[in-house]
Amino acid sequence: MEEQSTASNGLQESGRDEPQGREVVATSEAEAHKYDASKYERPSVTVDVVMMSLRQKDLQVLLVKRRSWPYEGMWAIPGGFVNIDESLEDAAKRELQEETQVENVYLEQLYTFGEPGRDPRTRVITVVYFALLDSERLQVKAASDAVDVDWFPVYDLPPLAFDHQQILEYTLNRLRGKLEYTTIAFNLLSEQFTLRELQRVYEIILHKKLDKRNFRKKILSTGILEDTGAKKMEGTHRPARLYRFNPAAEHEL
Amino acid sequence: MEEQSTASNGLQESGRDEPQGREVVATSEAEAHKYDASKYERPSVTVDVVMMSLRQKDLQVLLVKRRSWPYEGMWAIPGGFVNIDESLEDAAKRELQEETQVENVYLEQLYTFGEPGRDPRTRVITVVYFALLDSERLQVKAASDAVDVDWFPVYDLPPLAFDHQQILEYTLNRLRGKLEYTTIAFNLLSEQFTLRELQRVYEIILHKKLDKRNFRKKILSTGILEDTGAKKMEGTHRPARLYRFNPAAEHEL
DNA sequence: GGAATAGTGTCTCTAAGACAATATGTA
DNA sequence: TACATATTGTCTTAGAGACACTATTCC
């Protein structure tokens, strides 16, 4: 809460305390000279992308193994620099592409972490995005991956680099919260799915059992599902109806 | 979505695509030398703070008038650079202090805006915070303010600089959303308040009338209010009970 | 007693949750 | 027919919303 000079970094975005003036009104020519000489460092900005998917009846997250200091050998959330002419979301999409080759996935900005000490190398502010991938499309790529990229169950994580554990906890909470009042969960399933599969998604993320009858009643009453007419048989028992998400319906639960 | 070298920016936060190994071991000294040659520009990072308060039965936002290009003379959300050794939240608190002299207010990180073209001067990524101030404490300061800082009703805003209109719309939506399931609204009132005053806060923010009986029933049933025993008389009619927020109660509605 | 706002109770309807029996496919 | 999962309905309870009259203070 102490007073510090915002001006000192040489450029001021908003209205007041205009820092320096290489912009007309002179409020601060002096300052400009004084500060633009990169005497005052700028933080680095990265985008990290938490990619989650349902694999082997587990909610899993994609991590990459660090190859150098700091946290060498530890696992981390994939991320990278924001290019100077690239939007934050584009940077996140690029990161997603690099790791998964999958396009058109659910992507949401989560939170920005910027504690001064979070990266021992330098000041790094990271804008964290959150992506949900359906396992169907993902399977293909999975095998071809390098050894230093892998999926981990979110409830059984290795030690993580930086503040990445905290970031994953944050992500999981957000996911749980949104599960209740949005259709975010559908992004984890392929185009057609059974109600049982959908229920499993909820159970895995909320980490508790749900009543089958109540769950079906609730989902079906919203009208967000469309019966495809097809059925899915697996094992030696009655086949289940296949549904598809009806995007015409409002995206709320 | 195209592949671009994240490495090219000289420092990679997360696990993979390690931008080449100058990291080895050496602390960041080497890095600093090699990459800070600003061959690759870094975006600037600012923190903007949307400060809202209830004034004259209106939800108002604090804006500052720009004194120079770009958007000279237009109003903007107050903000400033993040100092290199300062957390994002500290930067927001500092900004808040500079504008209002008020401490201990509700402060929340909202969203990070970073479209490449949003500031014509250079690439600026801004982390937006959101503060709610109670008008009581604010009154004092109000008068002593400079002319280039002022409060505006959120439903009747002047033209705004940068993408600040979009930011305010985003803020208002978030506020409305949180109103329903959190006690965020209490931050706009002083320590003691009547139920009618609380209802007005909801009505102003949601922009619709609420039923008095249902509102009172709902609020009182949660147990988040404590009767102070005191009453508030104004005008020539029955005085109203004064309540206080009970922080012991869970912060949910 | 008039003016003005504070304070209060009932009914209906919807949604959530607890709970168990029948239906349909395969081998 | 045995097995395994899919599918379905009822009851209770809690909360939301519609709705109108009485209470208290000042003058």
mmCIF file of C-alpha atoms in Angstrom, chain A residues 2 21-22 37 49 71 96 136 138 150 154 162 166 181 184 203 206 231 245:
data_model
loop_
_atom_site.group_PDB
_atom_site.id
_atom_site.type_symbol
_atom_site.label_atom_id
_atom_site.label_comp_id
_atom_site.label_asym_id
_atom_site.label_seq_id
_atom_site.Cartn_x
_atom_site.Cartn_y
_atom_site.Cartn_z
ATOM 1 C CA GLU A 2 2.952 2.293 0.060
ATOM 2 C CA GLY A 21 6.396 12.582 -21.479
ATOM 3 C CA ARG A 22 7.483 11.895 -24.590
ATOM 4 C CA ALA A 37 16.879 3.963 -20.172
ATOM 5 C CA VAL A 49 -1.973 -23.296 -20.462
ATOM 6 C CA TYR A 71 13.463 -26.809 -11.190
ATOM 7 C CA LEU A 96 -1.995 -25.628 -27.132
ATOM 8 C CA GLU A 136 -11.421 -38.872 -28.454
ATOM 9 C CA LEU A 138 -6.563 -36.586 -28.347
ATOM 10 C CA ASP A 150 3.026 -36.557 -20.267
ATOM 11 C CA VAL A 154 -4.958 -34.293 -11.254
ATOM 12 C CA PHE A 162 7.362 -22.798 -9.752
ATOM 13 C CA GLN A 166 -1.065 -23.568 -6.692
ATOM 14 C CA TYR A 181 -23.876 -23.571 -13.786
ATOM 15 C CA ILE A 184 -18.267 -26.638 -19.585
ATOM 16 C CA GLU A 203 -18.387 -37.403 -10.657
ATOM 17 C CA LEU A 206 -16.638 -33.062 -8.287
ATOM 18 C CA LYS A 231 -27.038 -46.474 -29.223
ATOM 19 C CA PHE A 245 -24.989 -31.493 -27.111
#
